[in-house]
PDB file of C-alpha atoms in Angstrom:
ATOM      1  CA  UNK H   1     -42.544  57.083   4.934  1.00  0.00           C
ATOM      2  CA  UNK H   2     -45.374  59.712   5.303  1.00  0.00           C
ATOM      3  CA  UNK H   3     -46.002  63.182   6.473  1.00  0.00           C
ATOM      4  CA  UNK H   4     -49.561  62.659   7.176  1.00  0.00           C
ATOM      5  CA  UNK H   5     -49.663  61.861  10.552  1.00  0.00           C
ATOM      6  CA  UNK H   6     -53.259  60.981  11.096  1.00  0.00           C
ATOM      7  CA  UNK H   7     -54.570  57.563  10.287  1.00  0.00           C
ATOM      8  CA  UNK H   8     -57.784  56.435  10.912  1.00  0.00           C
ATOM      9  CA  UNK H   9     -57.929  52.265  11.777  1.00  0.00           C
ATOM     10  CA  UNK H  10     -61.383  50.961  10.615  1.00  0.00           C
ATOM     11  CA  UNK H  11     -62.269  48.871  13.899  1.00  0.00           C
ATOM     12  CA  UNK H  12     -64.441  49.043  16.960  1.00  0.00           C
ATOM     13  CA  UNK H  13     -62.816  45.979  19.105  1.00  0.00           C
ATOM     14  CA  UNK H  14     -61.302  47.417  21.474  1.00  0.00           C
ATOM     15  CA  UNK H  15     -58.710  44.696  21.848  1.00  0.00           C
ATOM     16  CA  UNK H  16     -57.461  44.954  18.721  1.00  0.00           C
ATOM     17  CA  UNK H  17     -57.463  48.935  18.820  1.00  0.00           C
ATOM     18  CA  UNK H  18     -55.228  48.715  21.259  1.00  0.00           C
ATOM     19  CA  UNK H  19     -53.024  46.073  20.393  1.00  0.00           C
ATOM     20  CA  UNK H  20     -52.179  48.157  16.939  1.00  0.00           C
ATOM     21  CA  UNK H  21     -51.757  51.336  18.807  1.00  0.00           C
ATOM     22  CA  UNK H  22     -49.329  49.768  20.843  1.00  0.00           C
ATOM     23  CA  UNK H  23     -47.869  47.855  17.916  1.00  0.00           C
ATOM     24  CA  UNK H  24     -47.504  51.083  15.709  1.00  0.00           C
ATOM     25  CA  UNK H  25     -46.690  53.828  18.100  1.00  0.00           C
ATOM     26  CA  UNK H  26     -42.756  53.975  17.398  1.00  0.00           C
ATOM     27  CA  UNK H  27     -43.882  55.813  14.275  1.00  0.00           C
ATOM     28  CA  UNK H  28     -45.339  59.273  14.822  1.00  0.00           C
ATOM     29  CA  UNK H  29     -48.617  58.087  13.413  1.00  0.00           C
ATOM     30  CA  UNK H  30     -51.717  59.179  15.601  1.00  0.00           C
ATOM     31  CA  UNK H  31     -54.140  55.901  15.044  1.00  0.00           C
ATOM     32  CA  UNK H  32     -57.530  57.186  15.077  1.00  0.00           C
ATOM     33  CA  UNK H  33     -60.579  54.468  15.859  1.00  0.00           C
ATOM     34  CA  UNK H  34     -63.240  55.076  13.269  1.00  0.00           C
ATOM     35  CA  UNK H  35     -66.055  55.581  15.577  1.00  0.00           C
ATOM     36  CA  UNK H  36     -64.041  58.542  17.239  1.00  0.00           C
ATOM     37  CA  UNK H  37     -65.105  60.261  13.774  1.00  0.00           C
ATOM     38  CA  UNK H  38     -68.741  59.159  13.688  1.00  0.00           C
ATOM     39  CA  UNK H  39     -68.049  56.516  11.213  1.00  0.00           C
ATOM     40  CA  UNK H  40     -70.019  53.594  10.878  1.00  0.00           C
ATOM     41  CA  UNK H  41     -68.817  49.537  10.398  1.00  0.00           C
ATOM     42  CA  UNK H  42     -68.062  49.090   6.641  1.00  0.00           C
ATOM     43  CA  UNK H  43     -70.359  45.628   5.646  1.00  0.00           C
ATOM     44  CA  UNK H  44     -68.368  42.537   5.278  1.00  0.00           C
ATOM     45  CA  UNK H  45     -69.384  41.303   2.386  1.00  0.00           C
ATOM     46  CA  UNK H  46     -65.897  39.793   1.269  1.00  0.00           C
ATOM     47  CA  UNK H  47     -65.420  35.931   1.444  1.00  0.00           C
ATOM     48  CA  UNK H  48     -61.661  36.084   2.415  1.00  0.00           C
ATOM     49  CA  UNK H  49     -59.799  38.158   4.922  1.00  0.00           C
ATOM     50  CA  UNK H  50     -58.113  40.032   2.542  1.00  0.00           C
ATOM     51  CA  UNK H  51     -61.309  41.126   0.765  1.00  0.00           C
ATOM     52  CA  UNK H  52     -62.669  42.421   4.173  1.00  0.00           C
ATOM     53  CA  UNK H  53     -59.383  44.125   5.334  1.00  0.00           C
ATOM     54  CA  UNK H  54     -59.719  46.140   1.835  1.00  0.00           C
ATOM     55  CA  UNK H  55     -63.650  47.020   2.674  1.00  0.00           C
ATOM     56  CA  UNK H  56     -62.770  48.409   5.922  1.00  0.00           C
ATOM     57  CA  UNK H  57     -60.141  50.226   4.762  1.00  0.00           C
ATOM     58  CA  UNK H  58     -61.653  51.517   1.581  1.00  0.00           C
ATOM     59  CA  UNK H  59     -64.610  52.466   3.389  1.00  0.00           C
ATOM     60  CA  UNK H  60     -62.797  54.372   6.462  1.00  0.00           C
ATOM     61  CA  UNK H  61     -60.687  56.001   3.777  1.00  0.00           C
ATOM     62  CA  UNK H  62     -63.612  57.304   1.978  1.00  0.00           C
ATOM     63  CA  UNK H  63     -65.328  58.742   4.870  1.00  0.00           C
ATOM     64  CA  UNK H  64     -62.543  60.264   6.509  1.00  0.00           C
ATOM     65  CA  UNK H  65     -60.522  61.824   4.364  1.00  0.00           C
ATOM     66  CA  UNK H  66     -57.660  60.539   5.523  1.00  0.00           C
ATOM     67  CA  UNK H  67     -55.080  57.673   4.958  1.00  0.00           C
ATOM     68  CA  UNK H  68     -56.905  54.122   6.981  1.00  0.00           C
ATOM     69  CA  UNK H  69     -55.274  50.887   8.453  1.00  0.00           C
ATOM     70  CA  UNK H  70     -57.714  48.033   8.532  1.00  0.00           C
ATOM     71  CA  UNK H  71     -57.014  44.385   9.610  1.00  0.00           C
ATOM     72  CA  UNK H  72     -59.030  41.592   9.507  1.00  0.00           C
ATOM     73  CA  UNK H  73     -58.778  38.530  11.292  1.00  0.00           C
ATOM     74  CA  UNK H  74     -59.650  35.200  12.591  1.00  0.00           C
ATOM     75  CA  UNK H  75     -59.162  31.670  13.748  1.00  0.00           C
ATOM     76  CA  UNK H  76     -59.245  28.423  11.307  1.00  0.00           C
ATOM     77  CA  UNK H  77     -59.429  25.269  13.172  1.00  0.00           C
ATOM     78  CA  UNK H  78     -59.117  22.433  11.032  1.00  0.00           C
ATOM     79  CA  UNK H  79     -61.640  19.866  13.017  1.00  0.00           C
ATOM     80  CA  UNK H  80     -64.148  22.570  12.035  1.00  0.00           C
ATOM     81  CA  UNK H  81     -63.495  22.904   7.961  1.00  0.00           C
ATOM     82  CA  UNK H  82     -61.479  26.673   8.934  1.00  0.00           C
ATOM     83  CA  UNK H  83     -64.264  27.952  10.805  1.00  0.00           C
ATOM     84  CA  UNK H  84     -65.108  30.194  12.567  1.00  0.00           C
ATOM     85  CA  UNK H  85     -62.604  32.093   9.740  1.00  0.00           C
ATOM     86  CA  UNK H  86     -63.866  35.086   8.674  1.00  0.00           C
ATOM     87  CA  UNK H  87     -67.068  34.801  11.185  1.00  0.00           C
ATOM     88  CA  UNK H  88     -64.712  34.446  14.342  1.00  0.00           C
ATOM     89  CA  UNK H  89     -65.805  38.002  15.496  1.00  0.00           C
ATOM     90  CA  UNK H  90     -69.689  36.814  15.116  1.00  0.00           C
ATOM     91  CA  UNK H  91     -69.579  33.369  15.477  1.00  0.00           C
ATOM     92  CA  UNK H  92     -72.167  32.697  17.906  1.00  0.00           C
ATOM     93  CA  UNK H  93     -74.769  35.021  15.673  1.00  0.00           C
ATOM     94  CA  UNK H  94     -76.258  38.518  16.574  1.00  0.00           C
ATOM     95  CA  UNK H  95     -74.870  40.411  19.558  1.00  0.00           C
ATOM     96  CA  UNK H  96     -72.267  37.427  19.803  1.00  0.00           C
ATOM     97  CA  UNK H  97     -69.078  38.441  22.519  1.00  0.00           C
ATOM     98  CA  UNK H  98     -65.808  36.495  23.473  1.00  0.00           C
ATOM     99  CA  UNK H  99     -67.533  34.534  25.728  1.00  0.00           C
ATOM    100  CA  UNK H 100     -70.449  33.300  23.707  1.00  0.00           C
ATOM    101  CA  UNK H 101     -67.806  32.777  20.405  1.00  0.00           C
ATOM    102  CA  UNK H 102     -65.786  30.958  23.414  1.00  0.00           C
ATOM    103  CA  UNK H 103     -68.677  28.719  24.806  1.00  0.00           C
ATOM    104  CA  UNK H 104     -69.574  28.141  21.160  1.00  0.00           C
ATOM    105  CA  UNK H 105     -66.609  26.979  20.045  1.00  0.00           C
ATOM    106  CA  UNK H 106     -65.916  24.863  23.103  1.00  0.00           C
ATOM    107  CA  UNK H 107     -69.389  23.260  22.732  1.00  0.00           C
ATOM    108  CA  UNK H 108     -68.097  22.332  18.893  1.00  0.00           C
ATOM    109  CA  UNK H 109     -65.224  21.017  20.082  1.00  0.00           C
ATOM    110  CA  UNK H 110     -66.700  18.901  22.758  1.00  0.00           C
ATOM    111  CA  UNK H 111     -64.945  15.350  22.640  1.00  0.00           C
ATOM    112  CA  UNK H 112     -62.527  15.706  19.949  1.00  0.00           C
ATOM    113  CA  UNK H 113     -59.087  14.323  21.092  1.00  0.00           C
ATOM    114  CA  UNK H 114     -55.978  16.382  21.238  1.00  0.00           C
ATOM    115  CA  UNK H 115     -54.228  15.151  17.993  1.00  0.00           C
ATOM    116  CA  UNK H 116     -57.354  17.280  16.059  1.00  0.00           C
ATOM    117  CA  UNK H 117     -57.305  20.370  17.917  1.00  0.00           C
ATOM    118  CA  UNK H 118     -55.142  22.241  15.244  1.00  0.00           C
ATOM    119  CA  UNK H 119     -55.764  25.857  14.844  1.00  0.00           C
ATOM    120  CA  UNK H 120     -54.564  29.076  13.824  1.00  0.00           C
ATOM    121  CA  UNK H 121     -55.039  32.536  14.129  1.00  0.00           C
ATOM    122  CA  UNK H 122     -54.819  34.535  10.768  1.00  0.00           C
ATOM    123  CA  UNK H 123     -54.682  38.536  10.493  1.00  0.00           C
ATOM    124  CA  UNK H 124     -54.386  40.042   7.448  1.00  0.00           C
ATOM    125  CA  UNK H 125     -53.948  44.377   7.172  1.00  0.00           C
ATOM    126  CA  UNK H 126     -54.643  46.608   4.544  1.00  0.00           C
ATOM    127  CA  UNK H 127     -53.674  50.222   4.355  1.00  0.00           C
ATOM    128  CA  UNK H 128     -55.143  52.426   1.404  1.00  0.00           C
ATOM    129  CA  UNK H 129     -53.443  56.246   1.492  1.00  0.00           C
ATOM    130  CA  UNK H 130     -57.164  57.029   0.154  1.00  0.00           C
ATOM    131  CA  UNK H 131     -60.569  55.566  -1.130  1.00  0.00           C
ATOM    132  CA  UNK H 132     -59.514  54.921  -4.234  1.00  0.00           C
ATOM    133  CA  UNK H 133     -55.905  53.743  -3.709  1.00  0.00           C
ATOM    134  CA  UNK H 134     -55.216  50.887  -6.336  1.00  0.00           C
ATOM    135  CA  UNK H 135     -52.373  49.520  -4.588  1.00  0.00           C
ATOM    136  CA  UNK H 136     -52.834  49.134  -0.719  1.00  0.00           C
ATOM    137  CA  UNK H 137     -50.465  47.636   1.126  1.00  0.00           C
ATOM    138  CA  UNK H 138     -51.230  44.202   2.031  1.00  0.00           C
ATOM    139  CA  UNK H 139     -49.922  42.386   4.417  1.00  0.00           C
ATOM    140  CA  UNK H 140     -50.217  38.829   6.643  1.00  0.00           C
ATOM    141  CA  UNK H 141     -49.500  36.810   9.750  1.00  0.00           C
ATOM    142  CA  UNK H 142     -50.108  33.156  10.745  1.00  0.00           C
ATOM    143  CA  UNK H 143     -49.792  32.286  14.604  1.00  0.00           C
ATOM    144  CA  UNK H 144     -50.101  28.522  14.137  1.00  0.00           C
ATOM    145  CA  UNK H 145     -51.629  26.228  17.798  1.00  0.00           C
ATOM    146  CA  UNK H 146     -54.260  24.245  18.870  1.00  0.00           C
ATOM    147  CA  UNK H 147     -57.524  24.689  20.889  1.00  0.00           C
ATOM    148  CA  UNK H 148     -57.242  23.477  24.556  1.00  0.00           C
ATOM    149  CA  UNK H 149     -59.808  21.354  26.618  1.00  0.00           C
ATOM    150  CA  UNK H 150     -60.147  24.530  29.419  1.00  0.00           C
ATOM    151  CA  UNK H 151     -60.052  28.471  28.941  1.00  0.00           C
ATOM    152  CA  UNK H 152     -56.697  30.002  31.184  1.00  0.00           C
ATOM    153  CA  UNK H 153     -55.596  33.654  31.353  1.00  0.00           C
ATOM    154  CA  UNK H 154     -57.172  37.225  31.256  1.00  0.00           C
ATOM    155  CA  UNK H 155     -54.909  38.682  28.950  1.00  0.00           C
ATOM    156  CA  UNK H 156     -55.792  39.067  24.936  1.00  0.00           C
ATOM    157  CA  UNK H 157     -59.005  39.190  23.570  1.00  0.00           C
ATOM    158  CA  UNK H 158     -61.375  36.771  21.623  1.00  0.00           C
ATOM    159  CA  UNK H 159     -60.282  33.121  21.832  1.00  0.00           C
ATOM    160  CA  UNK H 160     -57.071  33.468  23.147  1.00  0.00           C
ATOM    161  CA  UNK H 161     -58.117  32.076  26.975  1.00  0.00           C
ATOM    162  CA  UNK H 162     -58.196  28.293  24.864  1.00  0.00           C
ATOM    163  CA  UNK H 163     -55.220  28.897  21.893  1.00  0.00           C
ATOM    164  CA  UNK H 164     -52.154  27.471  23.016  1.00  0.00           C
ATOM    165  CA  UNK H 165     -49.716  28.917  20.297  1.00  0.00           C
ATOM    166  CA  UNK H 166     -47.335  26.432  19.182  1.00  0.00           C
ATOM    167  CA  UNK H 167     -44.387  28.151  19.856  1.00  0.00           C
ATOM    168  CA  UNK H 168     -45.647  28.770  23.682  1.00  0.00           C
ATOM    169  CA  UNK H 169     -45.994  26.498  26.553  1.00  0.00           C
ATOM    170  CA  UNK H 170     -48.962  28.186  27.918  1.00  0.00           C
ATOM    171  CA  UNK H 171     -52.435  30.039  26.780  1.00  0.00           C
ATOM    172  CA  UNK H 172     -52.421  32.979  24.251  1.00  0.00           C
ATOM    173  CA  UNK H 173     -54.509  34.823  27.366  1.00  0.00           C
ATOM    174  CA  UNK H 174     -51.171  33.928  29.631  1.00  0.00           C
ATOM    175  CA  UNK H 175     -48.842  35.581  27.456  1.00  0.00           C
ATOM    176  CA  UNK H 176     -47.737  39.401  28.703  1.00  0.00           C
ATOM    177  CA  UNK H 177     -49.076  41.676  26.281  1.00  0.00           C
ATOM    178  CA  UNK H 178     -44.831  42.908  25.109  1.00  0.00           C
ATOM    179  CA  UNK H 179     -44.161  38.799  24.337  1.00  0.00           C
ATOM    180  CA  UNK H 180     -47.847  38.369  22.584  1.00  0.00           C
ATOM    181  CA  UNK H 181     -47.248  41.958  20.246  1.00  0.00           C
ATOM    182  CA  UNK H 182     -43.617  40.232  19.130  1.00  0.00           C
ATOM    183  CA  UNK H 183     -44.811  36.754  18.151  1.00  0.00           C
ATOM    184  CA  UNK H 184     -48.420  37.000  17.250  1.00  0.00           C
ATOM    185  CA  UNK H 185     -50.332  36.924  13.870  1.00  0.00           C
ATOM    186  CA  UNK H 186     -50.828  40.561  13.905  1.00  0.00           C
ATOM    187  CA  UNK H 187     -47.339  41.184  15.207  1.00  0.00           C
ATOM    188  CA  UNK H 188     -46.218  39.253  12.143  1.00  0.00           C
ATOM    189  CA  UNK H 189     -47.881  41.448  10.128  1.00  0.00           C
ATOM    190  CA  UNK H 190     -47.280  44.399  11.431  1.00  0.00           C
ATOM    191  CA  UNK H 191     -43.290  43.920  11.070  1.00  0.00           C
ATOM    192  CA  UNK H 192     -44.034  43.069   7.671  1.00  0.00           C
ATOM    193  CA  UNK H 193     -46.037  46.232   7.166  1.00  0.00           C
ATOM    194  CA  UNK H 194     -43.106  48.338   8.999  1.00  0.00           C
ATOM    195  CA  UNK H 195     -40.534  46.880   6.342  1.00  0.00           C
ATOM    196  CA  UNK H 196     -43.380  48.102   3.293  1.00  0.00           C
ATOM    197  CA  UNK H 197     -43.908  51.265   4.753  1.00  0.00           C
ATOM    198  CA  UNK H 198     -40.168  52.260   4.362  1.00  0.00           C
ATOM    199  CA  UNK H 199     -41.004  52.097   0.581  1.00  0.00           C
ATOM    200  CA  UNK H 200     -44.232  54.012  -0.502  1.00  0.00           C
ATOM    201  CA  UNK H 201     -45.163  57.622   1.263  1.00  0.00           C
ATOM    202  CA  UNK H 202     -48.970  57.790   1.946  1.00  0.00           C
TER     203      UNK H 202
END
């Protein structure tokens, strides 16, 4: 797969900086957070998660010399037109955190019955072996639900206290973090990504 076993992941939420070191740590590979090397956010200028997974990869590549996993993700709830989407992280505007992208969403959701309070997350990761790697791995999970009338659980991280996955009978916030990393969005991915790795060194 690869001898280099230094990555650095281009991400400063701490919930998903752990949830990939857990999810990759069979491998050898010593994930290294971005801002552990001084590096700075890459802009998200993309329009689709795939065009921001690349940025943040490209960009954490560039600086750091060294191979970089990014992954980019979000919720799409239908009754909102996909949003928050690509905004989930910020959707509540400057300094936003869970809570206020929570109470935000809630407050948009006020009154609208269960049958159209379909969601799903989406993640989608990118690995370049450098900055100027023209084929980066690419790949994506879907972790279909809906958004429930009250937040429940302390597990997970952004909107997972009121995403009931559909394959679930509770909260994504309920679910022990083993059972969440197997049938997630970004575990999804990640298996995906273990299958490509087994067929391109870095």
């Amino acid at each position: 797969m690869t001898d280099i076993k230094d990555w650095v992941l281009a991400s400063a939420n701490k919930g998903k900086i752990r949830e990939l070191q857990d999810m990759l740590g069979g491998l050898g590979i010593n994930i290294i957070p971005q801002q552990d090397l001084g590096i700075e956010d890459a802009e998200e200028t993309g329009l689709t998660f795939v065009e921001n997974a690349i940025l943040k990869a490209r960009h954490a590549a560039e600086k750091s010399g060294l191979p970089a996993i990014a992954d980019d993700s979000g919720l799409e709830v239908d009754y909102l037109k996909g949003a928050p989407g690509i905004y989930s992280a910020r959707f509540s505007g400057k300094g936003a955190t869970d809570q206020s992208n929570l109470d935000k969403l809630m407050s948009e959701m006020q009154g609208v019955p269960a049958n159209r309070r379909y969601a799903r997350y989406q993640t989608v990761i990118a690995i370049m072996a450098h900055a100027t790697d023209p084929t980066p791995i690419i790949c994506q999970g879907t972790w279909e639900g809906e958004i429930t009338f009250e937040e429940k659980g302390t597990e997970g991280f952004g909107y997972d206290p009121v995403f009931k996955p559909a394959d679930t009978d509770c909260h994504a916030a309920e679910l022990e973090k083993s059972v969440k990393n197997t049938i997630s969005h970004r575990g999804k991915a990640i298996n995906q990504l273990l299958e490509k790795l087994k067929h391109k060194t870095l």
